[in-house]
Each structure stands twice: as structure tokens, then as C-alpha cells.
Amino acid sequence: MAELAKTFDVVVIGAGPGGYIAAIRAAQLGMQVACIDEWQTADGKPAPGGTCTNVGCIPSKALLQSSENYDHAAHAFADHGIKVGSLSMDVAQMLKRKDKVVKQNNDGILYLLKKNKVTFFHGKGAFAGGAAGAWQVKVSGKASESLVAKHVIVATGSSPRALPGAPFDNKLILDNSGALAITEVPKRLGVIGAGVIGLEMGSVWRRLGSAVTVLEALPAFLGAADEAVAKEANKVFVKQGLAIHTAVKVGTVKCAKEVTVEYNDSAGKAQTLTVDKLIVSIGRVPHTEGLNAAAVGLKLDERGFVAVDEHCKTNLPNVWAVGDVVRGPMLAHKAEEEGVAVAQRIAGKYGHVDFNTVPWVIYTSPEIAWVGKTEQQVKSEGIEYRTGSFPFMANGRARALGDTTGFVKFIADKKTDRILGVHIIGPMASELIAEAVVAMEFGASSEDIAMICHAHPSLSEAMKEAALAVDGRTLNL
Ligand code: FAD
Ligand code: NAI
């Protein structure tokens, strides 16, 4: 007898930050929800959380913290009057701790799904036919299941992009998973791409002792950031020991016992880089493989993303897509916001994602964070503006911390004073940026921030001072 299909209001394919959050919100709104995810641990157990939890946000921050602690013990503690005898590191323990943090998150997500009565299926989800209101989804895992869904949310994420002719082997040529699992500090580490992964992972291994060389194709370093921030970041990273070469053209990559990268430098001169390991972090591509999208006519755009409108609707009725697999920044919090908004829309409620106030954070040391427009953007859009900056050097808490690198920069409309962008490079920039996000979401002016009482001594006073600086009224500089 044919197996009876299980019927749901919503079936979510993918349990990364986009998918599992969409599933939880849909369940909270009273719908019958299933969530399918294929990620598994080395011993075959489900590991929901997607790239973010397993090989992205969470493990990278765990290793960034461990390596920063080591770096502080080696270089910063003495200044605080703390003497450390002979310092040594245990990379295996660092990786073990990172894995434990990941597992806590996997288990937490499984618990949340269960608590919210979301039915979790461990396996690959694929369209198997159907039509509006009754999409058929097949799960292939240890057991196979046939599901029928009124709505489907595709949240299948992204995969690392490889260099042409240099496939990842995760022994010598590493993607993000490989970069997070290096078991011995490589003497020489190469990084292709000075983007977010390249800088974060390059920082981890540099702090632990690798000589790191970064090759970037674009002439501008951190082109997406405000120019003043990018310039400061370049200066600091070079001082820390990262060798950064921009405007290079990477050619052949050869692997033997080591990796040799042939490239032309910014002057067009042929160069060779030989390293023990090579991290390739040149962006990511949408992951739609195995979804059987073509069979149901799910439209992809010219770059392979699932094509969606501003409400995350695909070309198929009742089929939605969120997160890295659709246009927009590849960020966990953007995926989550889209997931919530889609669940709301399915329930006939209002769904909201404000792309103008999605914050960006790069978790290097100093951290880099921004929201809104850069100065080069407002200039090119012909907007009249004023800026105000305040250095952490003049902030009492930063001095007490012993971390005075960087500054806060506000950009405000010249006539209305409305905040257009806030850019931070410095200690705890990832936390400080939240104030700017709230301010921009509420349409605040720089004067609003300047008039708010900020605790003393705190790094947040640099936000107030930079806002005051827009009107030339800084108090502590
Ligand atoms: P994913 O997290 O990729 O999840 C997709 C899930 O779907 C996966 O579990 C996958 O196995 C599953 N799946 C795919 N196809 C199928 C199928 N057919 N059937 C069943 N399951 C399927 N972003 C930040 O905001 N902050 C950070 O600090 C940050 N750090 C990062 C560090 C690194 C090294 C990397 C690589 C990324 C980082 N990101 C960060 C980006 C962030 O990880 C992604 O933006 C986020 O994970 C996207 O969420 P998602 O739900 O769209 O996709
Ligand atoms: P990225 O887009 O941040 O950076 C890729 C870099 O590689 C760019 O500077 C690009 O110019 C360069 N590049 C491209 N092709 C090249 C080539 N052939 N040779 C040399 N350089 C080349 O991508 P990355 O670092 O791979 O990260 C992927 C995404 O993951 C990010 O865009 C981000 O959305 C997300 N992420 C977010 C983090 C965070 O929020 N803190 C941390 C890590 C990743």
C-alpha cells in the first residue's frame, strides 16, 4: 500500500538561521510546520543551524575569541601588570571548545523546534510535484518521507565559491569549513580574497603565529566599507602583520606538499606565493542543488539565486525563499528577518525587513561595523551631508581597556540632520552599532543621539561624541 503523505501548512527546506527561524515563527502563529535539514555531524546525527551554526558565524567567533585571548596573553597582559610564564597553545583544545559551542547551538535549535511543535525531518528535501496549495516535498534521509504543504519556504543557503582550476580539498586548499578545522598552526598561510572571511580567518591564524599573506583582486581594500574605515583597517591590519596585496590577478594554483599561487601584482609583475595552506574566500554561491527546482518550474535568476520579489515570493504560488539563497547580503540576521517576515505574510499578517538598516560587522580586532550609507555613497548620490568623527583614543573606557584603536563616524543629512550612516572601527563595534541601527530605524537625527545621556565611562560615549561632532560640538576632544 502506498505510504500516506504527511500534510503541513508550511514545509521549510533548510534549518539555517533563515529556515529554522521561519519555522518557529510560523508555528508560533498557529500553523502546522515541518522543517527539513540535511546537515549532519561526523557520526550522522542531525546538526541544524546551517552554515551559520556549523561552519560560519558561531565557530568562527569561537576561534576568534580563543585566538584573541592568546594574543592578549602574549602581548597585552604585561601592560596590565599580569605576568604569564611561558605561554603555549593547545590548538586541539581550541578546536574541541569550538566544536562544543557548535554542538550547544545544534542542540538548542533542535530543542526550540521541538518546543514550538515544529516537526523536524533529517534528510534532503526536494520538490516532487504538486501545485499551489498542495506542493509535494520528498525527504530522503535514513527514512524517506512524502510531505504535502500548503506553503513551502526554501532556505537552502549558500556554498563557498572555488577558484577556477583549484577545487577545495580541505587539506591544502581550504574553504570556510577547512579554515575552521586546521589542526596545526601553518607557518605560512595564504588567503585569496580580502573579504569578511579572509580577514576574520586570516586574523585567527595570524594571532596564533602564521605568517599570513592576503591576495585581493580589487584595487580598493574593503571597498564596501566607508573609505575612512577601510583606510584605518588597512593600516592596523598591516601593522599587526597581515601582508595584504590588492589589485592582484590570481593565476594558476599548484598543490604538492605545499601550495604555490602564481599571480600578477598591482604593477602587472608576475609573482609566486608559496604557503603551507591556502584559504580561498572569494564569495559564496546560492545552494539549490538537489532541490529539484527545475521540475516544478521554480525560477532562478541569472546568478543562480532563487528569484524573489521584495516580499520573498518566488514565481510559484505559495513558494517563498529567504536567506543566502536569495538576493541581498549573505548575513545570518538578514536571513532571520526574512524568515520571520515570510511566516507573518503566510499567516496574513504584516512582514517587514528594512534593508537600509541591516548592520554589517567584521569581527577582526579592532572590530568593524556599519549601518546605512558610506560617505562615498552619499557623495555619489549627490546628497548634501555633514560628518562627525570621534576617536577611541579620547574615550576614557577605551583607555582603561587598553584598546584605543579606531573611531566612530556619523554621516547626517545636511538639511534635516537625519542619520544616513554610522561607521565604527574599534573595540566592541559589533555591540555599539546596535544604537545606530535603532536610531536609524526610528528616523533619528544626529542631534537626537547627541542629546541622549550615555553612561560614563563607556565606549558608547564615543557614539554621542561623534554625533556631537556632526555639529562641531565635541566635548572631550
Ligand atoms: P544556511 O545557514 O546556509 O542554511 C541552509 C541549510 O539548508 C543548511 O543546513 C543546509 O544543509 C540545508 N539544506 C540545503 N539544501 C537542502 C535540501 N535540499 N534539503 C535539506 N536541507 C538543505 N553572517 C553573519 O551575519 N554574521 C557572521 O558573523 C557570519 N560569519 C560567517 C562566517 C563564515 C565563515 C561564513 C561562511 C559565513 C558567515 N556568515 C555570517 C554568513 C551566514 O552564515 C549566512 O548568511 C547564513 O548562514 C545564511 O543563513 P541561511 O539560513 O540562508 O542558510
Ligand atoms: P566577500 O564577498 O566578503 O569577499 C570576497 C573577496 O574576494 C572580495 O573582496 C573580492 O573582491 C575578492 N575576490 C573575488 N574573486 C577573487 C579572485 N579571483 N582573486 C582574489 N580576490 C578575489 O566573501 P567571503 O569573505 O567569501 O564571505 C562570503 C560571505 O559570507 C560574505 O559576503 C558575508 O556575507 C558572509 N560572512 C559574514 C561575516 C560577518 O558577518 N562577520 C563573516 C564571514 C562571512
Coordinates of C-alpha atoms and ligand atoms in Angstrom, one line a residue:
M1 CA 0.0 0.0 0.0
A2 CA 1.4 3.5 -0.9
E3 CA 2.6 5.5 2.1
L4 CA 0.3 8.3 3.1
A5 CA 1.8 11.7 2.7
K6 CA 2.0 13.9 5.8
T7 CA 0.3 17.2 5.4
F8 CA 1.5 20.6 6.7
D9 CA 0.6 24.2 6.4
V10 CA 4.3 25.1 5.9
V11 CA 7.3 23.0 5.0
V12 CA 10.6 24.7 5.3
I13 CA 13.6 23.3 3.4
G14 CA 16.8 24.2 5.3
A15 CA 17.3 24.8 9.0
G16 CA 19.9 27.6 8.9
P17 CA 19.0 31.0 10.5
G18 CA 16.6 31.7 7.7
G19 CA 14.8 28.4 7.8
Y20 CA 14.6 27.4 11.5
I21 CA 13.5 30.9 12.5
A22 CA 10.8 30.9 9.8
A23 CA 9.6 27.6 11.1
I24 CA 9.5 28.7 14.7
R25 CA 7.6 31.9 13.8
A26 CA 5.1 30.0 11.6
A27 CA 4.5 27.6 14.4
Q28 CA 4.0 30.4 16.9
L29 CA 1.4 31.8 14.6
G30 CA -0.6 28.5 14.9
M31 CA 0.4 26.7 11.8
Q32 CA 1.4 23.0 11.4
V33 CA 5.0 23.2 10.4
A34 CA 7.7 20.9 9.2
C35 CA 11.4 21.8 8.8
I36 CA 13.8 19.6 6.8
D37 CA 17.6 19.8 7.1
E38 CA 20.3 17.5 5.8
W39 CA 23.4 18.8 7.8
Q40 CA 24.9 16.0 9.9
T41 CA 27.6 15.5 12.5
A42 CA 30.6 13.2 11.8
D43 CA 28.6 10.4 13.4
G44 CA 25.5 11.0 11.3
K45 CA 23.3 12.9 13.8
P46 CA 21.2 16.0 12.8
A47 CA 23.0 19.3 13.1
P48 CA 20.5 22.1 12.4
G49 CA 21.7 25.7 12.3
G50 CA 23.1 25.7 8.7
T51 CA 26.3 27.3 7.7
C52 CA 26.0 29.9 10.4
T53 CA 26.0 27.4 13.3
N54 CA 28.2 24.7 11.8
V55 CA 30.9 26.3 9.7
G56 CA 30.2 30.1 9.9
C57 CA 29.2 32.7 12.4
I58 CA 29.4 30.6 15.6
P59 CA 32.6 28.6 15.1
S60 CA 34.5 31.5 13.6
K61 CA 33.6 33.7 16.6
A62 CA 34.7 30.9 19.0
L63 CA 38.1 30.7 17.3
L64 CA 38.4 34.5 17.0
Q65 CA 37.8 34.7 20.8
S66 CA 40.3 31.9 21.6
S67 CA 43.0 33.4 19.4
E68 CA 42.4 36.9 20.8
N69 CA 42.7 35.6 24.3
Y70 CA 46.0 34.0 23.3
D71 CA 47.1 37.3 21.6
H72 CA 46.2 39.3 24.7
A73 CA 48.1 36.9 27.0
A74 CA 51.2 37.1 24.7
H75 CA 51.1 40.9 24.0
A76 CA 48.7 42.8 26.2
F77 CA 48.7 41.3 29.7
A78 CA 52.2 42.6 30.6
D79 CA 51.0 46.2 30.2
H80 CA 48.3 45.4 32.8
G81 CA 50.9 44.1 35.2
I82 CA 50.0 40.5 34.6
K83 CA 52.9 38.2 34.1
V84 CA 52.4 34.9 32.2
G85 CA 55.3 32.4 32.5
S86 CA 56.0 30.5 29.3
L87 CA 52.9 30.7 27.1
S88 CA 51.8 27.8 25.0
M89 CA 48.8 27.0 23.0
D90 CA 46.7 23.8 22.5
V91 CA 45.1 24.0 19.1
A92 CA 43.3 20.7 19.6
Q93 CA 41.6 22.1 22.7
M94 CA 40.7 25.3 20.8
L95 CA 39.0 23.2 18.2
K96 CA 37.4 21.0 20.8
R97 CA 35.9 24.1 22.5
K98 CA 34.7 25.4 19.2
D99 CA 33.0 22.1 18.4
K100 CA 31.4 22.1 21.8
V101 CA 30.0 25.6 21.2
V102 CA 28.6 24.5 17.9
K103 CA 27.0 21.4 19.4
Q104 CA 25.3 23.6 22.1
N105 CA 23.8 25.6 19.3
N106 CA 22.7 22.5 17.3
D107 CA 21.1 21.1 20.4
G108 CA 19.5 24.4 21.3
I109 CA 17.9 24.6 17.8
L110 CA 16.6 21.0 18.0
Y111 CA 15.1 21.9 21.4
L112 CA 13.5 25.1 20.1
L113 CA 11.9 23.3 17.1
K114 CA 10.5 20.6 19.4
K115 CA 9.3 23.2 22.0
N116 CA 7.5 25.0 19.2
K117 CA 6.0 21.8 17.9
V118 CA 7.8 22.0 14.5
T119 CA 8.2 18.5 13.0
F120 CA 11.9 18.1 12.1
F121 CA 13.0 15.8 9.3
H122 CA 16.7 14.9 8.9
G123 CA 17.4 14.5 5.2
K124 CA 17.4 16.2 1.9
G125 CA 14.2 17.9 0.9
A126 CA 13.3 18.2 -2.8
F127 CA 10.2 19.2 -4.7
A128 CA 8.3 16.2 -6.0
G129 CA 5.5 17.9 -7.9
G130 CA 2.1 19.3 -6.9
A131 CA 0.7 22.8 -7.3
A132 CA -0.5 25.8 -5.4
G133 CA -1.9 24.8 -2.0
A134 CA -0.6 21.2 -2.3
W135 CA 3.1 21.1 -3.0
Q136 CA 4.7 17.7 -2.7
V137 CA 8.1 17.6 -1.0
K138 CA 10.1 14.4 -0.7
V139 CA 12.6 13.9 2.2
S140 CA 15.4 11.5 1.5
G141 CA 17.3 10.6 4.7
K142 CA 17.7 7.5 6.7
A143 CA 14.0 7.0 6.1
S144 CA 12.2 8.7 3.2
E145 CA 9.0 10.7 3.7
S146 CA 6.5 12.3 1.4
L147 CA 5.1 15.6 2.6
V148 CA 2.3 17.8 1.2
A149 CA 2.5 21.5 2.0
K150 CA 0.2 24.5 1.5
H151 CA 3.3 26.7 1.6
V152 CA 7.0 25.9 1.0
I153 CA 9.8 28.1 2.3
V154 CA 13.1 27.5 0.5
A155 CA 16.0 28.4 2.9
T156 CA 18.8 26.3 1.4
G157 CA 21.6 28.8 2.0
S158 CA 24.9 29.1 0.1
S159 CA 28.2 27.3 -0.6
P160 CA 31.7 28.5 -0.9
R161 CA 32.9 29.6 -4.4
A162 CA 36.1 27.8 -5.6
L163 CA 38.8 29.4 -7.7
P164 CA 38.7 28.1 -11.2
G165 CA 41.1 25.2 -11.6
A166 CA 41.7 24.9 -7.8
P167 CA 39.0 22.8 -6.2
F168 CA 38.8 22.7 -2.4
D169 CA 40.4 19.6 -0.9
N170 CA 40.2 21.0 2.6
K171 CA 43.8 19.7 3.1
L172 CA 45.8 22.3 1.3
I173 CA 43.1 24.4 -0.4
L174 CA 40.6 25.3 2.3
D175 CA 37.0 26.6 2.2
N176 CA 35.4 28.0 5.3
S177 CA 34.9 24.5 6.8
G178 CA 38.6 23.7 6.3
A179 CA 39.7 27.1 7.6
L180 CA 37.9 26.4 10.8
A181 CA 39.4 23.0 11.3
I182 CA 43.2 23.5 10.8
T183 CA 44.8 21.2 13.4
E184 CA 48.3 22.8 13.5
V185 CA 49.2 26.4 13.0
P186 CA 50.5 26.7 9.5
K187 CA 53.9 28.5 9.2
R188 CA 52.8 30.2 6.0
L189 CA 49.1 30.8 5.3
G190 CA 47.8 32.2 2.1
V191 CA 44.3 33.8 1.8
I192 CA 42.7 34.6 -1.6
G193 CA 40.1 37.4 -1.1
A194 CA 40.3 40.2 1.5
G195 CA 36.6 40.0 2.3
V196 CA 34.9 39.2 5.6
I197 CA 36.0 35.5 5.8
G198 CA 39.5 36.2 4.6
L199 CA 40.1 38.9 7.2
E200 CA 38.4 37.1 10.1
M201 CA 40.1 33.7 9.4
G202 CA 43.4 35.4 8.5
S203 CA 43.3 37.2 11.9
V204 CA 42.7 33.9 13.8
W205 CA 45.7 32.2 12.3
R206 CA 47.9 35.3 12.3
R207 CA 47.3 35.7 16.1
L208 CA 48.2 32.0 16.6
G209 CA 51.5 32.5 14.7
S210 CA 51.0 32.1 11.0
A211 CA 52.7 34.4 8.5
V212 CA 49.5 35.4 6.6
T213 CA 49.5 36.8 3.0
V214 CA 46.2 38.0 1.6
L215 CA 45.7 38.4 -2.2
E216 CA 42.8 40.6 -3.2
A217 CA 41.6 41.2 -6.8
L218 CA 40.1 44.6 -6.3
P219 CA 42.3 47.7 -6.1
A220 CA 40.4 49.0 -3.1
F221 CA 40.8 47.3 0.2
L222 CA 37.3 46.7 1.9
G223 CA 35.5 48.5 -0.9
A224 CA 32.1 48.0 0.7
A225 CA 33.1 49.9 3.9
D226 CA 33.4 53.6 4.4
E227 CA 36.7 54.8 2.9
A228 CA 37.9 56.3 6.2
V229 CA 37.2 53.0 8.0
A230 CA 38.8 50.9 5.2
K231 CA 42.0 53.1 5.3
E232 CA 42.3 52.8 9.1
A233 CA 41.6 49.0 8.9
N234 CA 44.3 48.5 6.3
K235 CA 46.8 50.5 8.4
V236 CA 46.0 48.5 11.5
F237 CA 46.0 45.0 9.9
V238 CA 49.3 45.7 8.1
K239 CA 50.8 46.8 11.4
Q240 CA 49.5 43.6 13.0
G241 CA 51.4 41.6 10.4
L242 CA 48.9 40.7 7.7
A243 CA 50.6 41.1 4.3
I244 CA 47.8 42.5 2.1
H245 CA 48.2 42.8 -1.7
T246 CA 45.4 44.4 -3.6
A247 CA 44.8 44.7 -7.3
V248 CA 46.3 41.2 -8.0
K249 CA 45.3 38.8 -10.6
V250 CA 45.5 35.2 -9.4
G251 CA 46.6 32.7 -12.0
T252 CA 47.5 29.0 -11.6
V253 CA 47.4 27.3 -8.2
K254 CA 49.6 24.2 -7.8
C255 CA 49.4 21.7 -5.0
A256 CA 52.2 19.3 -4.0
K257 CA 53.4 19.2 -0.3
E258 CA 52.7 22.9 -0.3
V259 CA 50.6 25.3 -2.3
T260 CA 52.0 27.6 -4.9
V261 CA 49.9 30.5 -6.2
E262 CA 51.1 32.3 -9.4
Y263 CA 49.7 35.8 -9.6
N264 CA 50.3 39.2 -11.2
D265 CA 50.8 42.0 -8.6
S266 CA 49.2 45.5 -8.9
A267 CA 52.0 46.6 -11.3
G268 CA 51.3 43.5 -13.5
K269 CA 54.6 41.8 -12.5
A270 CA 54.5 38.0 -12.2
Q271 CA 54.8 36.8 -8.6
T272 CA 54.7 33.5 -6.8
L273 CA 53.3 32.8 -3.3
T274 CA 54.2 29.6 -1.6
V275 CA 52.3 28.6 1.5
D276 CA 51.5 25.6 3.7
K277 CA 47.7 26.1 3.4
L278 CA 45.6 28.3 1.2
I279 CA 42.2 29.7 2.3
V280 CA 40.0 30.6 -0.7
S281 CA 37.4 33.1 0.4
I282 CA 36.2 34.8 -2.8
G283 CA 32.5 34.9 -2.0
R284 CA 29.7 32.3 -1.9
V285 CA 27.2 31.0 -4.3
P286 CA 23.5 30.1 -3.7
H287 CA 22.8 26.5 -2.9
T288 CA 19.9 25.0 -4.9
E289 CA 21.5 21.7 -5.8
G290 CA 19.2 18.7 -5.2
L291 CA 16.1 20.8 -4.7
N292 CA 14.6 19.7 -8.0
A293 CA 13.7 23.3 -8.7
A294 CA 13.5 22.9 -12.4
A295 CA 11.0 20.0 -12.2
V296 CA 8.4 22.4 -10.7
G297 CA 9.5 25.4 -12.6
L298 CA 11.0 27.3 -9.7
K299 CA 12.7 30.3 -11.3
L300 CA 16.4 31.0 -10.6
D301 CA 17.9 34.4 -11.6
E302 CA 21.0 34.7 -13.9
R303 CA 23.3 34.2 -10.9
G304 CA 21.6 31.1 -9.7
F305 CA 19.7 32.7 -6.8
V306 CA 16.1 31.7 -6.3
A307 CA 14.3 34.7 -7.9
V308 CA 12.1 36.5 -5.4
D309 CA 10.2 39.8 -5.2
E310 CA 10.6 42.2 -2.2
H311 CA 8.2 40.0 -0.2
C312 CA 10.4 36.9 -0.8
K313 CA 7.7 35.4 -3.1
T314 CA 9.0 33.2 -5.9
N315 CA 7.4 32.8 -9.3
L316 CA 5.4 29.8 -7.9
P317 CA 2.2 30.4 -5.8
N318 CA 2.8 29.7 -2.1
V319 CA 6.5 29.1 -2.6
W320 CA 8.8 31.5 -0.8
A321 CA 12.6 31.8 -0.4
V322 CA 14.7 33.5 2.2
G323 CA 18.3 34.0 3.3
D324 CA 21.6 33.3 1.4
V325 CA 19.7 31.6 -1.4
V326 CA 18.1 34.9 -2.5
R327 CA 19.4 38.3 -3.4
G328 CA 20.8 40.7 -0.8
P329 CA 23.6 40.5 1.8
M330 CA 24.6 37.0 2.9
L331 CA 24.1 37.6 6.6
A332 CA 22.5 35.5 9.3
H333 CA 20.4 38.3 10.7
K334 CA 19.1 39.2 7.2
A335 CA 18.1 35.6 6.7
E336 CA 16.3 35.6 10.1
E337 CA 14.4 38.8 9.4
E338 CA 13.3 37.4 6.0
G339 CA 12.2 34.2 7.7
V340 CA 10.1 36.0 10.2
A341 CA 8.6 38.3 7.6
V342 CA 7.6 35.4 5.4
A343 CA 6.0 33.5 8.2
Q344 CA 4.0 36.6 9.1
R345 CA 2.9 37.0 5.5
I346 CA 1.8 33.4 5.2
A347 CA -0.4 34.0 8.3
G348 CA -1.9 37.1 6.6
K349 CA 0.0 39.4 8.9
Y350 CA 2.4 42.3 8.2
G351 CA 6.0 41.2 7.4
H352 CA 8.8 43.8 7.5
V353 CA 12.5 43.8 6.5
D354 CA 14.3 47.2 6.3
F355 CA 17.3 46.6 4.0
N356 CA 18.5 50.2 4.8
T357 CA 19.2 49.3 8.4
V358 CA 20.9 45.9 8.1
P359 CA 24.1 46.2 10.1
W360 CA 27.4 44.8 8.9
V361 CA 30.1 43.5 11.3
I362 CA 33.6 42.2 10.7
Y363 CA 34.9 40.5 13.8
T364 CA 38.5 41.4 13.4
S365 CA 40.4 43.2 16.1
P366 CA 39.6 46.1 16.0
E367 CA 36.0 45.2 15.0
I368 CA 34.5 47.0 12.1
A369 CA 30.7 47.7 12.0
W370 CA 28.5 49.9 10.0
V371 CA 24.9 50.6 9.1
G372 CA 23.4 52.8 6.3
K373 CA 25.3 54.7 3.6
T374 CA 29.1 55.2 3.3
E375 CA 30.5 58.7 2.6
Q376 CA 31.4 57.6 -0.9
Q377 CA 27.7 56.6 -1.4
V378 CA 26.2 59.8 -0.2
K379 CA 28.7 61.7 -2.4
S380 CA 27.9 59.7 -5.5
E381 CA 24.1 60.1 -4.8
G382 CA 24.6 63.9 -4.7
I383 CA 23.2 64.1 -1.1
E384 CA 24.3 67.1 0.9
Y385 CA 25.7 65.9 4.2
R386 CA 27.8 66.6 7.3
T387 CA 30.1 64.1 9.1
G388 CA 31.3 63.9 12.7
S389 CA 34.0 61.6 14.0
F390 CA 35.4 60.7 17.4
P391 CA 38.5 58.7 18.1
F392 CA 38.5 56.0 20.8
M393 CA 41.9 57.5 21.8
A394 CA 39.8 60.2 23.5
N395 CA 37.4 57.8 25.2
G396 CA 38.1 57.0 28.9
R397 CA 36.7 53.5 28.8
A398 CA 38.8 52.6 25.7
R399 CA 41.9 53.8 27.5
A400 CA 41.1 51.8 30.6
L401 CA 40.5 48.7 28.4
G402 CA 43.9 49.4 26.7
D403 CA 42.2 49.4 23.3
T404 CA 42.1 52.8 21.7
T405 CA 42.3 52.0 18.0
G406 CA 39.8 53.5 15.6
F407 CA 36.9 55.9 15.7
V408 CA 33.1 56.4 15.3
K409 CA 31.9 58.3 12.3
F410 CA 28.4 59.7 11.8
I411 CA 27.1 60.8 8.4
A412 CA 23.9 63.0 8.6
D413 CA 21.8 64.9 6.1
K414 CA 23.0 68.5 5.9
K415 CA 19.5 70.0 6.0
T416 CA 17.4 67.6 8.1
D417 CA 20.3 66.2 10.2
R418 CA 18.7 62.7 9.7
I419 CA 21.3 60.0 10.3
L420 CA 22.3 58.4 6.9
G421 CA 25.1 56.1 8.1
V422 CA 27.2 55.2 11.1
H423 CA 30.7 53.6 10.7
I424 CA 32.8 52.2 13.5
I425 CA 36.2 50.7 13.7
G426 CA 37.3 49.9 17.3
P427 CA 36.6 47.9 20.4
M428 CA 33.1 46.3 20.6
A429 CA 32.0 47.9 17.4
S430 CA 29.7 44.9 17.0
E431 CA 27.7 45.9 20.1
L432 CA 27.9 49.7 19.6
I433 CA 26.4 49.6 16.1
A434 CA 23.0 48.5 17.7
E435 CA 22.4 52.0 18.9
A436 CA 22.9 53.4 15.4
V437 CA 20.5 50.7 13.9
V438 CA 17.8 51.7 16.4
A439 CA 18.3 55.4 15.8
M440 CA 18.1 55.0 12.0
E441 CA 15.1 52.7 12.2
F442 CA 13.3 55.4 14.2
G443 CA 14.5 58.1 11.8
A444 CA 16.6 59.8 14.4
S445 CA 18.9 62.9 13.7
S446 CA 22.5 63.1 14.9
E447 CA 21.3 65.7 17.4
D448 CA 18.9 63.0 19.0
I449 CA 21.9 60.8 19.8
A450 CA 23.9 63.9 20.9
M451 CA 21.2 64.8 23.4
I452 CA 20.8 61.3 24.9
C453 CA 22.6 60.6 28.2
H454 CA 25.2 57.8 27.7
A455 CA 26.8 56.0 30.7
H456 CA 30.2 57.1 31.8
P457 CA 32.7 55.6 31.3
S458 CA 31.6 53.6 28.4
L459 CA 32.6 53.1 24.8
S460 CA 29.1 54.3 23.9
E461 CA 30.1 57.8 24.8
A462 CA 32.1 57.7 21.5
M463 CA 28.8 57.4 19.7
K464 CA 27.4 60.5 21.5
E465 CA 30.7 62.5 20.9
A466 CA 30.7 61.6 17.1
A467 CA 27.1 62.7 16.9
L468 CA 28.0 66.0 18.7
A469 CA 30.9 66.3 16.2
V470 CA 28.5 66.5 13.3
D471 CA 27.6 69.9 14.6
G472 CA 31.2 70.7 15.6
R473 CA 30.3 70.4 19.4
T474 CA 32.5 67.6 20.6
L475 CA 33.1 67.9 24.3
N476 CA 36.0 65.6 25.0
L477 CA 38.3 66.3 22.1
Ligands
FAD1 P1 22.4 28.4 5.8 O1 22.9 28.8 7.1 O2 23.5 28.0 4.7 O3 21.5 27.1 6.0 C1 21.0 26.4 4.9 C2 20.6 25.0 5.5 O4 19.9 24.3 4.5 C3 21.9 24.1 5.7 O5 21.8 23.5 7.0 C4 21.8 23.1 4.6 O6 22.4 21.8 5.0 C5 20.4 23.0 4.4 N1 20.0 22.5 3.1 C6 20.4 23.0 1.8 N2 19.7 22.3 0.9 C7 18.9 21.4 1.5 C8 18.0 20.4 1.0 N3 17.7 20.3 -0.3 N4 17.3 19.7 1.9 C9 17.6 19.8 3.2 N5 18.4 20.7 3.7 C10 19.1 21.5 2.9 N6 26.8 36.0 9.0 C11 26.5 36.9 10.0 O7 25.5 37.6 10.0 N7 27.5 37.1 11.0 C12 28.6 36.4 11.0 O8 29.4 36.6 11.9 C13 28.9 35.5 10.0 N8 30.0 34.8 9.9 C14 30.2 33.9 8.9 C15 31.4 33.2 8.9 C16 31.7 32.3 7.9 C17 33.0 31.5 7.9 C18 30.7 32.0 6.9 C19 31.0 31.0 5.8 C20 29.5 32.7 6.9 C21 29.3 33.7 7.9 N9 28.1 34.4 8.0 C22 27.9 35.3 9.0 C23 27.0 34.2 6.9 C24 25.9 33.3 7.5 O9 26.5 32.1 7.9 C25 24.9 33.1 6.4 O10 24.4 34.4 5.9 C26 23.7 32.4 7.0 O11 24.1 31.1 7.5 C27 22.6 32.2 5.9 O12 21.5 31.5 6.5 P2 20.5 30.6 5.6 O13 19.5 30.1 6.6 O14 20.1 31.4 4.4 O15 21.5 29.4 5.0
NAI2 P1 33.3 38.5 0.4 O1 32.4 38.9 -0.6 O2 33.2 39.2 1.8 O3 34.8 38.8 0.0 C1 35.3 38.2 -1.2 C2 36.6 38.9 -1.6 O4 37.3 38.2 -2.5 C3 36.2 40.3 -2.2 O5 37.0 41.3 -1.7 C4 36.5 40.0 -3.7 O6 36.9 41.2 -4.4 C5 37.6 39.0 -3.6 N1 37.8 38.2 -4.8 C6 36.9 37.7 -5.6 N2 37.4 36.9 -6.5 C7 38.8 37.0 -6.4 C8 39.9 36.4 -7.0 N3 39.7 35.6 -8.1 N4 41.1 36.7 -6.6 C9 41.3 37.5 -5.5 N5 40.3 38.1 -4.8 C10 39.0 37.8 -5.2 O7 33.2 36.9 0.6 P2 33.7 35.9 1.7 O8 34.8 36.5 2.5 O9 34.0 34.7 0.9 O10 32.4 35.7 2.6 C11 31.2 35.3 2.0 C12 30.1 36.0 2.7 O11 29.9 35.4 4.0 C13 30.3 37.4 3.0 O12 29.9 38.2 1.9 C14 29.4 37.7 4.1 O13 28.1 38.0 3.6 C15 29.3 36.4 4.8 N6 30.2 36.5 6.0 C16 29.8 37.3 7.0 C17 30.6 37.5 8.1 C18 30.2 38.5 9.1 O14 29.0 39.0 9.1 N7 31.0 38.9 10.1 C19 31.8 36.7 8.4 C20 32.1 35.9 7.2 C21 31.3 35.7 6.2

